[in-house]
PDB file of C-alpha atoms in Angstrom:
ATOM      1  CA  SER A 199       7.354 -19.800   3.827  1.00 35.00           C
ATOM      2  CA  GLN A 200       7.062 -16.317   4.174  1.00 42.00           C
ATOM      3  CA  GLN A 201       8.392 -12.808   2.693  1.00 58.00           C
ATOM      4  CA  GLY A 202      11.021 -12.083   5.363  1.00 68.00           C
ATOM      5  CA  GLU A 203      11.887 -14.553   7.470  1.00 78.00           C
ATOM      6  CA  GLU A 204      14.945 -14.122  10.060  1.00 83.00           C
ATOM      7  CA  ASP A 205      17.447 -16.440  11.385  1.00 84.00           C
ATOM      8  CA  PRO A 206      18.336 -17.450  14.017  1.00 90.00           C
ATOM      9  CA  GLN A 207      14.517 -17.346  15.337  1.00 90.00           C
ATOM     10  CA  ALA A 208      16.480 -16.821  18.811  1.00 93.00           C
ATOM     11  CA  LEU A 209      20.269 -15.645  19.640  1.00 95.00           C
ATOM     12  CA  SER A 210      21.962 -15.578  23.410  1.00 96.00           C
ATOM     13  CA  ILE A 211      25.283 -13.794  23.525  1.00 96.00           C
ATOM     14  CA  GLN A 212      27.548 -12.509  25.955  1.00 97.00           C
ATOM     15  CA  GLU A 213      28.095  -8.267  26.255  1.00 97.00           C
ATOM     16  CA  GLY A 214      30.624  -7.050  24.063  1.00 97.00           C
ATOM     17  CA  GLU A 215      29.936 -10.346  21.496  1.00 97.00           C
ATOM     18  CA  ASN A 216      28.872  -9.317  17.756  1.00 97.00           C
ATOM     19  CA  ALA A 217      25.182 -10.540  17.270  1.00 96.00           C
ATOM     20  CA  THR A 218      24.373 -11.364  13.315  1.00 96.00           C
ATOM     21  CA  MET A 219      20.848 -11.805  12.051  1.00 95.00           C
ATOM     22  CA  ASN A 220      19.602 -12.694   8.735  1.00 95.00           C
ATOM     23  CA  CYS A 221      16.914 -11.843   6.627  1.00 94.00           C
ATOM     24  CA  SER A 222      15.771 -13.853   3.369  1.00 94.00           C
ATOM     25  CA  TYR A 223      12.920 -12.560   1.199  1.00 92.00           C
ATOM     26  CA  LYS A 224      11.064 -13.906  -2.032  1.00 90.00           C
ATOM     27  CA  THR A 225      10.172 -11.206  -4.170  1.00 88.00           C
ATOM     28  CA  SER A 226      11.473  -7.806  -5.982  1.00 89.00           C
ATOM     29  CA  ILE A 227      11.876  -5.222  -3.506  1.00 90.00           C
ATOM     30  CA  ASN A 228      12.517  -1.324  -3.248  1.00 89.00           C
ATOM     31  CA  ASN A 229      14.180  -1.332   0.026  1.00 91.00           C
ATOM     32  CA  LEU A 230      14.554  -3.372   3.650  1.00 93.00           C
ATOM     33  CA  GLN A 231      13.994  -2.081   7.013  1.00 93.00           C
ATOM     34  CA  TRP A 232      15.462  -3.282  10.552  1.00 95.00           C
ATOM     35  CA  TYR A 233      13.392  -2.619  13.194  1.00 95.00           C
ATOM     36  CA  ARG A 234      13.640  -3.662  16.748  1.00 96.00           C
ATOM     37  CA  GLN A 235      11.286  -4.883  19.492  1.00 93.00           C
ATOM     38  CA  ASN A 236      11.249  -4.466  22.992  1.00 91.00           C
ATOM     39  CA  SER A 237       8.951  -6.641  24.883  1.00 85.00           C
ATOM     40  CA  GLY A 238       5.524  -5.739  24.602  1.00 80.00           C
ATOM     41  CA  ARG A 239       6.921  -2.105  23.254  1.00 85.00           C
ATOM     42  CA  GLY A 240       6.176  -0.825  19.717  1.00 87.00           C
ATOM     43  CA  LEU A 241       8.841  -0.539  16.491  1.00 92.00           C
ATOM     44  CA  VAL A 242      12.119   1.398  16.635  1.00 93.00           C
ATOM     45  CA  HIS A 243      13.562   1.936  13.263  1.00 92.00           C
ATOM     46  CA  LEU A 244      16.601   1.170  12.761  1.00 95.00           C
ATOM     47  CA  ILE A 245      18.099   1.257   9.140  1.00 95.00           C
ATOM     48  CA  LEU A 246      16.707   1.247   5.619  1.00 93.00           C
ATOM     49  CA  ILE A 247      18.799  -0.013   2.968  1.00 95.00           C
ATOM     50  CA  ARG A 248      17.724   1.016  -0.560  1.00 93.00           C
ATOM     51  CA  SER A 249      17.964  -1.977  -3.292  1.00 93.00           C
ATOM     52  CA  ASN A 250      20.456  -0.553  -5.143  1.00 94.00           C
ATOM     53  CA  GLU A 251      22.849  -0.137  -1.844  1.00 96.00           C
ATOM     54  CA  ARG A 252      24.878  -2.631  -0.485  1.00 97.00           C
ATOM     55  CA  GLU A 253      26.061  -1.792   2.997  1.00 98.00           C
ATOM     56  CA  LYS A 254      25.155   1.062   5.542  1.00 97.00           C
ATOM     57  CA  HIS A 255      26.107   1.492   8.495  1.00 96.00           C
ATOM     58  CA  SER A 256      24.697   3.729  12.128  1.00 95.00           C
ATOM     59  CA  GLY A 257      26.627   3.379  15.195  1.00 97.00           C
ATOM     60  CA  ARG A 258      26.927   0.041  16.342  1.00 97.00           C
ATOM     61  CA  LEU A 259      24.694  -1.430  13.149  1.00 98.00           C
ATOM     62  CA  ARG A 260      25.989  -2.661   9.899  1.00 98.00           C
ATOM     63  CA  VAL A 261      23.153  -4.346   7.376  1.00 98.00           C
ATOM     64  CA  THR A 262      24.296  -5.395   4.114  1.00 97.00           C
ATOM     65  CA  LEU A 263      21.728  -6.369   0.997  1.00 97.00           C
ATOM     66  CA  ASP A 264      22.545  -9.007  -1.441  1.00 96.00           C
ATOM     67  CA  THR A 265      19.696  -8.557  -4.117  1.00 95.00           C
ATOM     68  CA  SER A 266      20.841 -11.147  -6.029  1.00 95.00           C
ATOM     69  CA  LYS A 267      20.526 -14.304  -2.729  1.00 95.00           C
ATOM     70  CA  LYS A 268      17.313 -11.682  -1.427  1.00 95.00           C
ATOM     71  CA  SER A 269      19.137 -11.939   1.546  1.00 95.00           C
ATOM     72  CA  SER A 270      20.265  -9.371   4.050  1.00 96.00           C
ATOM     73  CA  SER A 271      21.791  -9.330   8.023  1.00 96.00           C
ATOM     74  CA  LEU A 272      21.782  -7.242  10.267  1.00 97.00           C
ATOM     75  CA  LEU A 273      25.173  -6.954  12.209  1.00 98.00           C
ATOM     76  CA  ILE A 274      25.167  -5.292  15.714  1.00 98.00           C
ATOM     77  CA  THR A 275      28.983  -5.141  17.316  1.00 97.00           C
ATOM     78  CA  ALA A 276      29.369  -4.851  20.750  1.00 97.00           C
ATOM     79  CA  SER A 277      26.428  -5.364  22.077  1.00 97.00           C
ATOM     80  CA  ARG A 278      25.077  -4.708  25.130  1.00 97.00           C
ATOM     81  CA  ALA A 279      22.382  -5.619  27.825  1.00 96.00           C
ATOM     82  CA  ALA A 280      19.801  -2.826  26.313  1.00 95.00           C
ATOM     83  CA  ASP A 281      20.162  -4.231  23.220  1.00 97.00           C
ATOM     84  CA  THR A 282      18.089  -7.184  24.249  1.00 97.00           C
ATOM     85  CA  ALA A 283      15.145  -7.215  21.806  1.00 96.00           C
ATOM     86  CA  SER A 284      13.609  -9.021  18.905  1.00 94.00           C
ATOM     87  CA  TYR A 285      14.742  -7.566  15.625  1.00 95.00           C
ATOM     88  CA  PHE A 286      12.477  -7.670  12.383  1.00 94.00           C
ATOM     89  CA  CYS A 287      13.504  -7.318   8.800  1.00 94.00           C
ATOM     90  CA  ALA A 288      10.594  -5.591   7.218  1.00 93.00           C
ATOM     91  CA  THR A 289      10.241  -5.406   3.312  1.00 92.00           C
ATOM     92  CA  SER A 290       8.640  -2.906   0.813  1.00 87.00           C
ATOM     93  CA  LEU A 291       7.851  -4.986  -2.192  1.00 81.00           C
ATOM     94  CA  THR A 292       7.904  -3.510  -5.895  1.00 76.00           C
ATOM     95  CA  GLY A 293       4.858  -2.129  -6.718  1.00 72.00           C
ATOM     96  CA  GLY A 294       3.559  -2.702  -3.590  1.00 69.00           C
ATOM     97  CA  GLY A 295       3.569   0.465  -2.803  1.00 71.00           C
ATOM     98  CA  ASN A 296       5.180   1.151   0.762  1.00 77.00           C
ATOM     99  CA  LYS A 297       3.400  -0.998   2.652  1.00 86.00           C
ATOM    100  CA  LEU A 298       5.716  -3.080   4.677  1.00 91.00           C
ATOM    101  CA  THR A 299       6.231  -6.971   4.772  1.00 91.00           C
ATOM    102  CA  PHE A 300       7.551  -8.284   7.999  1.00 92.00           C
ATOM    103  CA  GLY A 301       9.657 -11.250   8.770  1.00 89.00           C
ATOM    104  CA  THR A 302       8.947 -13.830  11.602  1.00 87.00           C
ATOM    105  CA  GLY A 303      11.756 -12.142  13.622  1.00 91.00           C
ATOM    106  CA  THR A 304      14.776 -12.923  15.879  1.00 93.00           C
ATOM    107  CA  GLN A 305      14.687 -12.718  19.386  1.00 94.00           C
ATOM    108  CA  LEU A 306      18.407 -11.449  20.726  1.00 96.00           C
ATOM    109  CA  LYS A 307      19.196 -12.163  24.261  1.00 97.00           C
ATOM    110  CA  VAL A 308      22.813 -10.307  25.309  1.00 97.00           C
ATOM    111  CA  GLU A 309      23.622 -11.534  28.593  1.00 95.00           C
ATOM    112  CA  LEU A 310      25.887  -9.734  31.199  1.00 90.00           C
TER     113      LEU A 310
ATOM    114  CA  ASN B 169       7.533  16.987  17.633  1.00 52.00           C
ATOM    115  CA  ALA B 170       5.249  14.086  19.052  1.00 72.00           C
ATOM    116  CA  GLY B 171       5.527  11.092  17.247  1.00 91.00           C
ATOM    117  CA  VAL B 172       2.368   8.277  16.350  1.00 95.00           C
ATOM    118  CA  MET B 173       0.178   7.994  18.916  1.00 95.00           C
ATOM    119  CA  GLN B 174      -2.137   5.491  19.407  1.00 97.00           C
ATOM    120  CA  ASN B 175      -5.162   4.973  21.929  1.00 96.00           C
ATOM    121  CA  PRO B 176      -6.130   3.128  23.934  1.00 97.00           C
ATOM    122  CA  ARG B 177      -3.051   1.210  24.935  1.00 96.00           C
ATOM    123  CA  HIS B 178      -4.939  -1.686  26.359  1.00 97.00           C
ATOM    124  CA  LEU B 179      -8.414  -2.750  25.230  1.00 98.00           C
ATOM    125  CA  VAL B 180     -10.537  -5.279  26.610  1.00 98.00           C
ATOM    126  CA  ARG B 181     -13.677  -6.031  25.025  1.00 98.00           C
ATOM    127  CA  ARG B 182     -16.131  -9.221  25.585  1.00 98.00           C
ATOM    128  CA  ARG B 183     -17.074 -11.670  22.570  1.00 98.00           C
ATOM    129  CA  GLY B 184     -19.518  -9.799  20.156  1.00 98.00           C
ATOM    130  CA  GLN B 185     -18.250  -6.024  21.354  1.00 98.00           C
ATOM    131  CA  GLU B 186     -17.198  -3.598  19.144  1.00 98.00           C
ATOM    132  CA  ALA B 187     -13.246  -2.441  19.570  1.00 98.00           C
ATOM    133  CA  ARG B 188     -12.443   1.409  17.957  1.00 98.00           C
ATOM    134  CA  LEU B 189      -8.215   1.811  17.847  1.00 98.00           C
ATOM    135  CA  ARG B 190      -7.337   5.019  17.481  1.00 98.00           C
ATOM    136  CA  CYS B 191      -4.366   6.683  15.554  1.00 98.00           C
ATOM    137  CA  SER B 192      -2.999   9.961  15.194  1.00 97.00           C
ATOM    138  CA  PRO B 193      -0.195  10.204  12.860  1.00 96.00           C
ATOM    139  CA  MET B 194       3.390  12.347  13.066  1.00 93.00           C
ATOM    140  CA  LYS B 195       2.900  15.973  12.367  1.00 91.00           C
ATOM    141  CA  GLY B 196       3.065  16.180   8.434  1.00 88.00           C
ATOM    142  CA  HIS B 197       2.127  12.812   7.811  1.00 90.00           C
ATOM    143  CA  SER B 198      -0.763  12.129   5.709  1.00 89.00           C
ATOM    144  CA  HIS B 199      -0.388   8.463   5.057  1.00 92.00           C
ATOM    145  CA  VAL B 200      -1.194   5.632   7.966  1.00 95.00           C
ATOM    146  CA  TYR B 201      -0.708   1.874   7.820  1.00 95.00           C
ATOM    147  CA  TRP B 202      -2.029  -0.511   9.886  1.00 97.00           C
ATOM    148  CA  TYR B 203      -0.652  -3.954  11.154  1.00 97.00           C
ATOM    149  CA  ARG B 204      -1.700  -6.501  13.349  1.00 97.00           C
ATOM    150  CA  GLN B 205       0.778  -8.567  15.787  1.00 94.00           C
ATOM    151  CA  LEU B 206       0.211 -12.014  16.811  1.00 89.00           C
ATOM    152  CA  PRO B 207       1.690 -13.296  20.168  1.00 82.00           C
ATOM    153  CA  GLU B 208       5.161 -14.669  19.262  1.00 77.00           C
ATOM    154  CA  GLU B 209       4.570 -13.189  15.702  1.00 81.00           C
ATOM    155  CA  GLY B 210       5.523 -10.562  13.147  1.00 83.00           C
ATOM    156  CA  LEU B 211       3.430  -7.808  11.871  1.00 92.00           C
ATOM    157  CA  LYS B 212       1.254  -8.486   9.066  1.00 95.00           C
ATOM    158  CA  PHE B 213      -0.255  -5.552   7.127  1.00 95.00           C
ATOM    159  CA  MET B 214      -3.780  -4.624   7.381  1.00 97.00           C
ATOM    160  CA  VAL B 215      -4.563  -1.251   5.241  1.00 96.00           C
ATOM    161  CA  TYR B 216      -2.772   1.519   4.329  1.00 94.00           C
ATOM    162  CA  LEU B 217      -5.203   4.836   4.187  1.00 94.00           C
ATOM    163  CA  GLN B 218      -4.200   8.177   3.264  1.00 92.00           C
ATOM    164  CA  LYS B 219      -6.695  11.445   3.954  1.00 88.00           C
ATOM    165  CA  GLU B 220     -10.278  10.331   3.571  1.00 88.00           C
ATOM    166  CA  ASN B 221      -8.932   7.907   0.989  1.00 93.00           C
ATOM    167  CA  ILE B 222      -8.702   4.065   1.704  1.00 94.00           C
ATOM    168  CA  ILE B 223      -5.655   3.495  -0.541  1.00 92.00           C
ATOM    169  CA  ASP B 224      -4.880  -0.687   0.012  1.00 92.00           C
ATOM    170  CA  GLU B 225      -7.099  -3.175   1.879  1.00 94.00           C
ATOM    171  CA  SER B 226      -5.130  -6.354   1.134  1.00 93.00           C
ATOM    172  CA  GLY B 227      -4.798  -7.449   4.251  1.00 94.00           C
ATOM    173  CA  MET B 228      -8.185  -6.389   5.801  1.00 95.00           C
ATOM    174  CA  PRO B 229     -10.461  -9.543   7.091  1.00 94.00           C
ATOM    175  CA  LYS B 230     -13.345  -9.506   5.053  1.00 90.00           C
ATOM    176  CA  GLU B 231     -15.682  -9.132   7.238  1.00 95.00           C
ATOM    177  CA  ARG B 232     -15.995  -7.195  10.811  1.00 97.00           C
ATOM    178  CA  PHE B 233     -13.276  -5.267  10.375  1.00 98.00           C
ATOM    179  CA  SER B 234     -12.938  -1.288   9.135  1.00 97.00           C
ATOM    180  CA  ALA B 235     -10.710   1.653   8.625  1.00 97.00           C
ATOM    181  CA  GLU B 236     -10.990   5.216   7.951  1.00 96.00           C
ATOM    182  CA  PHE B 237      -8.530   8.328   7.993  1.00 96.00           C
ATOM    183  CA  PRO B 238     -11.247  11.802   8.116  1.00 93.00           C
ATOM    184  CA  LYS B 239     -10.069  14.987   7.027  1.00 90.00           C
ATOM    185  CA  GLU B 240      -9.744  15.924  10.438  1.00 90.00           C
ATOM    186  CA  GLY B 241      -9.311  13.971  13.419  1.00 92.00           C
ATOM    187  CA  PRO B 242      -7.149  10.103  14.055  1.00 96.00           C
ATOM    188  CA  SER B 243      -7.487   7.249  11.715  1.00 97.00           C
ATOM    189  CA  ILE B 244      -9.509   4.876  13.176  1.00 98.00           C
ATOM    190  CA  LEU B 245      -9.635   0.900  13.202  1.00 98.00           C
ATOM    191  CA  ARG B 246     -12.793  -0.760  13.907  1.00 98.00           C
ATOM    192  CA  ILE B 247     -13.574  -3.866  14.875  1.00 98.00           C
ATOM    193  CA  GLN B 248     -17.238  -5.070  14.899  1.00 98.00           C
ATOM    194  CA  GLN B 249     -18.201  -8.242  16.963  1.00 98.00           C
ATOM    195  CA  VAL B 250     -15.129  -8.819  18.248  1.00 98.00           C
ATOM    196  CA  VAL B 251     -13.734 -12.647  18.498  1.00 97.00           C
ATOM    197  CA  ARG B 252     -11.233 -14.599  20.791  1.00 95.00           C
ATOM    198  CA  GLY B 253      -8.989 -14.513  17.520  1.00 94.00           C
ATOM    199  CA  ASP B 254      -9.070 -10.659  17.157  1.00 96.00           C
ATOM    200  CA  SER B 255      -6.899 -10.783  20.342  1.00 96.00           C
ATOM    201  CA  ALA B 256      -3.658  -8.907  19.314  1.00 96.00           C
ATOM    202  CA  ALA B 257      -1.680  -5.717  19.603  1.00 96.00           C
ATOM    203  CA  TYR B 258      -2.536  -3.235  16.500  1.00 98.00           C
ATOM    204  CA  PHE B 259      -0.040  -1.145  15.455  1.00 97.00           C
ATOM    205  CA  CYS B 260      -0.281   1.915  13.407  1.00 96.00           C
ATOM    206  CA  ALA B 261       2.607   3.695  11.229  1.00 95.00           C
ATOM    207  CA  SER B 262       2.501   7.008   9.678  1.00 93.00           C
ATOM    208  CA  SER B 263       5.301   7.923   6.729  1.00 89.00           C
ATOM    209  CA  PRO B 264       5.248  11.481   4.892  1.00 85.00           C
ATOM    210  CA  ARG B 265       4.532   9.907   1.731  1.00 76.00           C
ATOM    211  CA  GLY B 266       2.944   7.007  -0.197  1.00 69.00           C
ATOM    212  CA  THR B 267       6.049   6.142  -2.789  1.00 66.00           C
ATOM    213  CA  GLY B 268       9.934   6.117  -2.158  1.00 67.00           C
ATOM    214  CA  ASP B 269      12.058   5.290   0.214  1.00 72.00           C
ATOM    215  CA  TYR B 270      10.548   6.432   3.306  1.00 79.00           C
ATOM    216  CA  GLU B 271      10.650   4.732   6.691  1.00 84.00           C
ATOM    217  CA  GLN B 272       7.379   4.278   8.377  1.00 89.00           C
ATOM    218  CA  TYR B 273       7.209   5.814  12.226  1.00 91.00           C
ATOM    219  CA  PHE B 274       5.217   3.147  14.528  1.00 93.00           C
ATOM    220  CA  GLY B 275       3.162   3.929  17.162  1.00 94.00           C
ATOM    221  CA  PRO B 276       3.243   1.987  20.708  1.00 94.00           C
ATOM    222  CA  GLY B 277       0.264  -0.031  19.984  1.00 96.00           C
ATOM    223  CA  THR B 278      -3.039  -1.034  20.863  1.00 97.00           C
ATOM    224  CA  ARG B 279      -3.365  -4.030  22.949  1.00 96.00           C
ATOM    225  CA  LEU B 280      -6.698  -6.192  22.501  1.00 97.00           C
ATOM    226  CA  THR B 281      -7.724  -8.143  24.442  1.00 97.00           C
ATOM    227  CA  VAL B 282     -11.217 -10.159  24.133  1.00 97.00           C
ATOM    228  CA  THR B 283     -12.997 -12.451  26.808  1.00 96.00           C
TER     229      THR B 283
END
């Protein structure tokens, strides 16, 4: 399996519910970032969490990082139809410069 | 402050032709990254450049692909003699530094279709 795998691959929820996506990685990282991509569009940066941080918040987003388990989670609270998109985690690897290694993504669908 | 700009947004080439993709980083950013996204997949790193230098090209195919970031002007990703397998979305990103914890700002991408 590759560095940065999201779970689940697809998630369908009702508006107002919370959505949780997980990301696992294999090697030591400098930081982990979450991006959103709407269908056919570019990527929008959501949150960057450093390797020495455990949790970060931004609006309705909460990201956790567990370096001992090499995993991260993205929680979107009170989801909206506009949150429908693909979500990717990306890692900046120790000694890898600043290039990002992306996961395979979670497709989130929020239904009215 | 304009974001990362890429052009063209869509490019159609016949097999054997050349594709030239352009990327202008955000103002003040001197670090550029190119990524490729195949349908239904995540992005794959291709190359990292600073002005006039290729820093990391570990993700570039060995043949037909080249990249540059001249002192003046945009970064160019060039694909010679395109094949159908080159059809993908190509994204450029920029950052203000090459090390440290900096987010990368992505352009809208160029969608290359090879017929």
